[in-house]
Short mmCIF file of C-alpha atoms and ligand atoms in Angstrom, two decimals:
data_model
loop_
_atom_site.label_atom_id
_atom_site.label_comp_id
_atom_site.label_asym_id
_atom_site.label_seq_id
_atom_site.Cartn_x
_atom_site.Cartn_y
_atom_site.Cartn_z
CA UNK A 5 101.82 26.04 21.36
CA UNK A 6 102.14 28.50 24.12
CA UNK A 7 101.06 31.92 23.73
CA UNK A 8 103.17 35.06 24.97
CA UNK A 9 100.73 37.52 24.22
CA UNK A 10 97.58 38.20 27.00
CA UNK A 11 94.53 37.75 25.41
CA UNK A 12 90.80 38.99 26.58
CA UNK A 13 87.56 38.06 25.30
CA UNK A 14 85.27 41.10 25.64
CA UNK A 15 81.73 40.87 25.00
CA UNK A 16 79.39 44.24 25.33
CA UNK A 17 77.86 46.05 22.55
CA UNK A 18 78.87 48.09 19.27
CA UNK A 19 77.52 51.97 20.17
CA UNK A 20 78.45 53.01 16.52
CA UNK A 21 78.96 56.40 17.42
CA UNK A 22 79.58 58.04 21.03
CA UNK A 23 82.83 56.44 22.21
CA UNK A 24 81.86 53.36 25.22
CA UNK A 25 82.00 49.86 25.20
CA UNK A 26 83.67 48.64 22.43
CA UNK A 27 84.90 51.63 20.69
CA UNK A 28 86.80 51.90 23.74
CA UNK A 29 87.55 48.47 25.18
CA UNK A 30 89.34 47.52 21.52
CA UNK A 31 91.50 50.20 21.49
CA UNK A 32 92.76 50.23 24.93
CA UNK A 33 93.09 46.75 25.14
CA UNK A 34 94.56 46.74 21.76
CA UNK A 35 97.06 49.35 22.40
CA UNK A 36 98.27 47.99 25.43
CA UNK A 37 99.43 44.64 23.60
CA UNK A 38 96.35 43.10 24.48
CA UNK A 39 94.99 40.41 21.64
CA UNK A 40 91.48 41.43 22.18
CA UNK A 41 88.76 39.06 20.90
CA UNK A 42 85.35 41.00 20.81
CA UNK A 43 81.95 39.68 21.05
CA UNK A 44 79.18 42.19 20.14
CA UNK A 45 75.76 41.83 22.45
CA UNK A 46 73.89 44.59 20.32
CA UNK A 47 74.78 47.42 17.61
CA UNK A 48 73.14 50.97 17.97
CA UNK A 49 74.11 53.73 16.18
CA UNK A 50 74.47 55.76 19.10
CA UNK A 51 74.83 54.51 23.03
CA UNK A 52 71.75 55.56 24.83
CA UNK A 53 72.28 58.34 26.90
CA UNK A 54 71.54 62.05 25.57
CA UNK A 55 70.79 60.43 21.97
CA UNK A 56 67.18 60.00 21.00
CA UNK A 57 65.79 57.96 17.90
CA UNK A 58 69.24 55.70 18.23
CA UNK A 59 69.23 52.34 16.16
CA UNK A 60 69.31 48.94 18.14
CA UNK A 61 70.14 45.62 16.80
CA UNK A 62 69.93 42.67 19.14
CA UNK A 63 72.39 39.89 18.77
CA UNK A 64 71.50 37.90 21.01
CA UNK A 65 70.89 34.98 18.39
CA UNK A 66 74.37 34.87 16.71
CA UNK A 67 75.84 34.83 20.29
CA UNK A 68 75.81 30.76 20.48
CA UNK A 69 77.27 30.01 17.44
CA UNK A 70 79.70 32.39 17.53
CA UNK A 71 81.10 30.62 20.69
CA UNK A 72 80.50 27.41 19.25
CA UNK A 73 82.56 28.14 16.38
CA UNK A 74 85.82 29.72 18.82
CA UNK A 75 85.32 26.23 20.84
CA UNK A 76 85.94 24.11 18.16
CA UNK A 77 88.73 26.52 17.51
CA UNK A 78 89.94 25.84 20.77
CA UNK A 79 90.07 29.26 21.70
CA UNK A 80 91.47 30.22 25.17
CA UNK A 81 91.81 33.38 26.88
CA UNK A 82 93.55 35.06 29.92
CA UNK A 83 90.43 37.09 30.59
CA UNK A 84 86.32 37.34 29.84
CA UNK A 85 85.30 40.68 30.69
CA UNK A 86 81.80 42.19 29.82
CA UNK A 87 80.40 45.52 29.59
CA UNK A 88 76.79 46.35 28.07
CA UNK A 89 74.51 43.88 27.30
CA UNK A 90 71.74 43.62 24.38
CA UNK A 91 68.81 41.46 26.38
CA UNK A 92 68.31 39.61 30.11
CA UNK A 93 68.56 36.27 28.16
CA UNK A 94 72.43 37.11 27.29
CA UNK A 95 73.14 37.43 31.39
CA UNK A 96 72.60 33.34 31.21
CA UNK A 97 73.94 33.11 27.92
CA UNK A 98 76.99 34.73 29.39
CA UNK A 99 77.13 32.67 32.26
CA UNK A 100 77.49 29.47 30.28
CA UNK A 101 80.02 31.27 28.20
CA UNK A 102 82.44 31.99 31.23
CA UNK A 103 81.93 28.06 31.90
CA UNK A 104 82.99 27.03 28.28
CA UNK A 105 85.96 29.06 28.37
CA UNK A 106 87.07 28.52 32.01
CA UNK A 107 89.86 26.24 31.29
CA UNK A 108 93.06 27.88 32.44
CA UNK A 109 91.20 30.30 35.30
CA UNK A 110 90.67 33.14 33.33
CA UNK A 111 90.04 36.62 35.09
CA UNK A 112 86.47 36.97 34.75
CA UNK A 113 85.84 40.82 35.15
CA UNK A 114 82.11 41.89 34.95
CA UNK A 115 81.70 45.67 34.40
CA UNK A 116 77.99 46.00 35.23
CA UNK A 117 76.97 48.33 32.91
CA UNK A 118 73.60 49.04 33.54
CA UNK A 119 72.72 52.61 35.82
CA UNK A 120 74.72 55.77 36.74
CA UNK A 121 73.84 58.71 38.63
CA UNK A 122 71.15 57.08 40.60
CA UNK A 123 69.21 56.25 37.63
CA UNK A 124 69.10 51.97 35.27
CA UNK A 125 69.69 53.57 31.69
CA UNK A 126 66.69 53.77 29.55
CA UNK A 127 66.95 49.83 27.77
CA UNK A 128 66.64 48.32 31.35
CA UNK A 129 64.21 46.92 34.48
CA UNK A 130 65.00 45.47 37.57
CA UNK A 131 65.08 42.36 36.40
CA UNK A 132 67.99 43.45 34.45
CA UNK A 133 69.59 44.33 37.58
CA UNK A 134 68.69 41.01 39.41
CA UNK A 135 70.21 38.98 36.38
CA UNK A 136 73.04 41.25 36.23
CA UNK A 137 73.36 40.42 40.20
CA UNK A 138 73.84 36.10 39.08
CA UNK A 139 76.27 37.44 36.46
CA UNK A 140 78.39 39.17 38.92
CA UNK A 141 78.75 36.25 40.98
CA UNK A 142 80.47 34.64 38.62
CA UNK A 143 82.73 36.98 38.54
CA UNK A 144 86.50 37.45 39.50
CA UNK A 145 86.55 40.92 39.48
CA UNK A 146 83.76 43.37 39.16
CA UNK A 147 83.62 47.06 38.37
CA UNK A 148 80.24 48.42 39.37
CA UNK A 149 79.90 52.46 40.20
CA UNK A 150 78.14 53.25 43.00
CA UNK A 151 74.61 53.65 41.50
CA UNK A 152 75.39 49.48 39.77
CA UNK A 153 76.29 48.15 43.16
CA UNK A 154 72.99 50.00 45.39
CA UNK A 155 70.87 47.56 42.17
CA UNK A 156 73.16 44.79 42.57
CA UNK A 157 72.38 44.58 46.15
CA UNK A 158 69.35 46.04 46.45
CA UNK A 159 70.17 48.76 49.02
CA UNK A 160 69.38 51.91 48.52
CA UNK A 161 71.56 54.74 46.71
CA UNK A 162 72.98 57.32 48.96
CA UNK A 163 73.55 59.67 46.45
CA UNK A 164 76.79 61.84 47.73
CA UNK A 165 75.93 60.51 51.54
CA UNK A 166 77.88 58.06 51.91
CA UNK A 167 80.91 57.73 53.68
CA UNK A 168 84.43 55.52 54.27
CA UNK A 169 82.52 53.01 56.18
CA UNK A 170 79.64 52.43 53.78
CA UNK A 171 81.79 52.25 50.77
CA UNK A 172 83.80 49.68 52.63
CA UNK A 173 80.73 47.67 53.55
CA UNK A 174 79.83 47.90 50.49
CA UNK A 175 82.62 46.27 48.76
CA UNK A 176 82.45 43.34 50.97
CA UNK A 177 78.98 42.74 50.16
CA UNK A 178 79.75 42.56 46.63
CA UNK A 179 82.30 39.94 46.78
CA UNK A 180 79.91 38.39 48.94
CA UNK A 181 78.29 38.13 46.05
CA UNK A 182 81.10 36.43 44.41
CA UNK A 183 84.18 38.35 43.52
CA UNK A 184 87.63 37.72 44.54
CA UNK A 185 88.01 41.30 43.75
CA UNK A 186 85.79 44.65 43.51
CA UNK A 187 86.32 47.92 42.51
CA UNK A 188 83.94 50.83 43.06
CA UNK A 189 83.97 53.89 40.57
CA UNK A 190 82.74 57.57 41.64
CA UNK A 191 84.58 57.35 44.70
CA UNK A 192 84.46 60.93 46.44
CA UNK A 193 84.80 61.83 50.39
CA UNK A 194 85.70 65.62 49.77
CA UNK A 195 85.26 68.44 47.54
CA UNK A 196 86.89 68.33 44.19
CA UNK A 197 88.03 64.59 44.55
CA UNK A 198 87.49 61.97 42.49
CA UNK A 199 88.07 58.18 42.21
CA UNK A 200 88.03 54.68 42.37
CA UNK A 201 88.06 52.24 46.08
CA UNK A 202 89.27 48.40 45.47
CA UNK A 203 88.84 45.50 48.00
CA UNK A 204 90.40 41.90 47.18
CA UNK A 205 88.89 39.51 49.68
CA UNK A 206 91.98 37.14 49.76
CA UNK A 207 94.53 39.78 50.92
CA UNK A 208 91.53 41.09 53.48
CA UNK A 209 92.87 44.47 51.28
CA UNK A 210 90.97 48.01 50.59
CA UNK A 211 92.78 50.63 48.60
CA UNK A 212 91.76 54.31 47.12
CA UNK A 213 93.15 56.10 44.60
CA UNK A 214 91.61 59.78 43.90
CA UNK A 215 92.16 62.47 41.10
CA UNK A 216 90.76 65.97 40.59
CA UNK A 217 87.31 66.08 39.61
CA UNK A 218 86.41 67.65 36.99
CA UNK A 219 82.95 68.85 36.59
CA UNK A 220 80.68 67.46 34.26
CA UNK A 221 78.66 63.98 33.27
CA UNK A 222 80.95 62.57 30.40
CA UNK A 223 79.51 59.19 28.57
CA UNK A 224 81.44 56.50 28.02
CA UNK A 225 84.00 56.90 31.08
CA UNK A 226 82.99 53.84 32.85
CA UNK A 227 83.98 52.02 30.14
CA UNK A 228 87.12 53.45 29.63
CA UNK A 229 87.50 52.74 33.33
CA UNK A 230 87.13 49.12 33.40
CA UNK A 231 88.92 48.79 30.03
CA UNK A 232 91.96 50.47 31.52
CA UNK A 233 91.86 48.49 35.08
CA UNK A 234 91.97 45.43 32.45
CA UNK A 235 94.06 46.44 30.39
CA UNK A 236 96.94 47.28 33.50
CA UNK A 237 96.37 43.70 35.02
CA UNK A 238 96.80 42.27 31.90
CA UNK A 239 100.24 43.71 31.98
CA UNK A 240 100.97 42.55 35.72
CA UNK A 241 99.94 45.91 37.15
CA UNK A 242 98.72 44.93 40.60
CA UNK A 243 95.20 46.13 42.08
CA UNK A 244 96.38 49.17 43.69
CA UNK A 245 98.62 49.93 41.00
CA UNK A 246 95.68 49.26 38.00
CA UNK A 247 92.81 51.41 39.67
CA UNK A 248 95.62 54.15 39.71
CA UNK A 249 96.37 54.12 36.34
CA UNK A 250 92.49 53.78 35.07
CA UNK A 251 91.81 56.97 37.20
CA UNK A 252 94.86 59.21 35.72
CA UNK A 253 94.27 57.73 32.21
CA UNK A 254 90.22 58.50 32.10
CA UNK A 255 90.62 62.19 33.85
CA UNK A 256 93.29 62.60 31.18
CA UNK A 257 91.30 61.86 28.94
CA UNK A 258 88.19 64.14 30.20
CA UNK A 259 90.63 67.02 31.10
CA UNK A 260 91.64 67.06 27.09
CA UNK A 261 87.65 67.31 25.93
CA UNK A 262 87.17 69.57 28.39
CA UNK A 263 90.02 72.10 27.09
CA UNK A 264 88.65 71.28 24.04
CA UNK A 265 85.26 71.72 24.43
CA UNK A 266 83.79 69.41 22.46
CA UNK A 267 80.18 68.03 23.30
CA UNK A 268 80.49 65.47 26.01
CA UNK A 269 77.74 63.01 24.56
CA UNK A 270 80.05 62.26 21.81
CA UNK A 271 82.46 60.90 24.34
CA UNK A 272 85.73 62.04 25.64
CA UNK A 273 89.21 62.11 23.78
CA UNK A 274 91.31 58.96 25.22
CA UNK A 275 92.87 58.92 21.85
CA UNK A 276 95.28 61.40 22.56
CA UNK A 277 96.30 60.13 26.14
CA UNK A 278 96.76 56.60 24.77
CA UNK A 279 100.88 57.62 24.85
CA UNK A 280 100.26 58.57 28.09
CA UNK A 281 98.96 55.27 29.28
CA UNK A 282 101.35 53.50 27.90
CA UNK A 283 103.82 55.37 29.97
CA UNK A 284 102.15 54.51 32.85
CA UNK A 285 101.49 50.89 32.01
CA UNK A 286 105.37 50.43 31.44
O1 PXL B 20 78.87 53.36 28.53
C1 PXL B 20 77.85 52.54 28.84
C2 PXL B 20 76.96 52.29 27.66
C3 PXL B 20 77.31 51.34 26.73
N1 PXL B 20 76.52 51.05 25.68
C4 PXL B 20 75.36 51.71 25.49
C5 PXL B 20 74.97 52.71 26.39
C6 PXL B 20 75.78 53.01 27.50
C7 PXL B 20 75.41 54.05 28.44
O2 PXL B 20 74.49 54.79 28.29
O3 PXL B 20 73.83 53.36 26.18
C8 PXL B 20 74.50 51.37 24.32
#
């Protein structure tokens, strides 16, 4: 039977509350036409950052079978893509995972969730980061901001001084790594400016796209980031085109919470820009 419909594994975790990872990844995926097959790595009640005396539930043991059971399904999919992870052991778990469901080249997108703003969030080491760093090598496409791709290659984070050059370095090195493809989040060479830079080794290719910035640490953007870049190549967007629309679709979305003023910890209204997206994904 052949299947018309794209269809994406995602595996990160369940942050009950707090809009990232899947909260987000479903929906866009989802509302984009995307069958979306989800695999949770860990439930909290909350994500981690801002929150204190969250819930965590590893699942790192119902991970196997789970897969086990989709194999003898036969399940297939036009992309794996990952976001937060529960434990270290899952970055090899993973890793065996993108081998069992291979068949048919899927786009393997790893969105190295792990650090922002300089800083690994509070559940993780450096040894996180270096198993995060074999994950990403198996990787078609990876999504790191810049903070995730100073741990992934051990160089050190330049905080705001950094400069066309670097970030173009920089993106070589990480499909060094392994990528066909990377794109870099928290882009910014001026004042006010905002974005996203994207290299694809086979085309010998670097693109930017910027927005406004808008002031402000808002959770769960990353995610909404690499869920939207997904989501647009899963609907034939190209690169260039995809790390366009992720950028005008997540400062749309952090423009509305803005006017609305609603606490940023609790995530930022994509909800309401989901027509827009679609509009753009078109
Ligand atoms: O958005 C990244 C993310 C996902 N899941 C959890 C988190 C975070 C970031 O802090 O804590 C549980």
């Amino acid at each position: 039977m052949t299947r018309q419909q794209k269809r994406a594994i995602t595996i990160q975790d369940i942050s009950c509350m707090g809009r990232c990872s899947l909260t987000v990844a479903l929906p866009i995926l989802s509302a984009t036409g995307v069958e979306t097959i989800i695999l949770p790595t860990a439930i909290l009640s909350t994500h981690t950052g801002g929150f204190t005396g969250y819930t965590f539930r590893d699942l790192t043991e119902d991970i196997d079978p789970i897969c086990a059971h989709w194999q003898e399904l036969g399940v297939e999919a036009d992309a794996l893509y990952t976001g937060y992870l529960g434990s270290a052991e899952q970055q090899q778990q993973i890793a065996r995972i993108f081998d069992d469901f291979g068949a048919g080249d899927p786009l393997i997108l790893v969105d190295p969730a792990m650090a922002d703003a300089g800083e690994l969030y509070p559940a993780f080491d450096l040894d996180f980061a270096r198993g995060m760093t074999t994950l990403v090598a198996k990787a078609s496409l990876t999504v790191p901001n810049i903070t995730e791709a100073c741990l992934l290659l051990e160089k050190e984070y330049p905080g705001e001084d950094y400069d066309q050059a670097w970030i173009e370095q920089t993106m070589r090195e990480l499909s060094a790594l392994g990528p066909r493809q990377v794109v870099l989040t928290g882009v910014s060479f001026e004042e006010g400016r905002l974005g996203a830079a994207a290299y694809d080794a086979e085309l010998d290719t670097v693109s930017y796209y910027f927005t406004e910035r808008i002031p402000g640490y808002f959770h769960g953007t990353g995610d909404i980031y690499s869920s939207t870049l997904l989501a647009a190549l899963l609907n034939d967007k190209s690169l260039v085109e995809a790390i366009g629309i992720a950028c005008e679709f997540t400062v749309g979305a952090i423009r509305r919470t803005v006017a609305a003023g609603t606490e940023p910890r609790y995530g930022v209204d994509f909800e309401n820009e989901i027509g827009n997206l679609l509009q753009l994904i078109q």
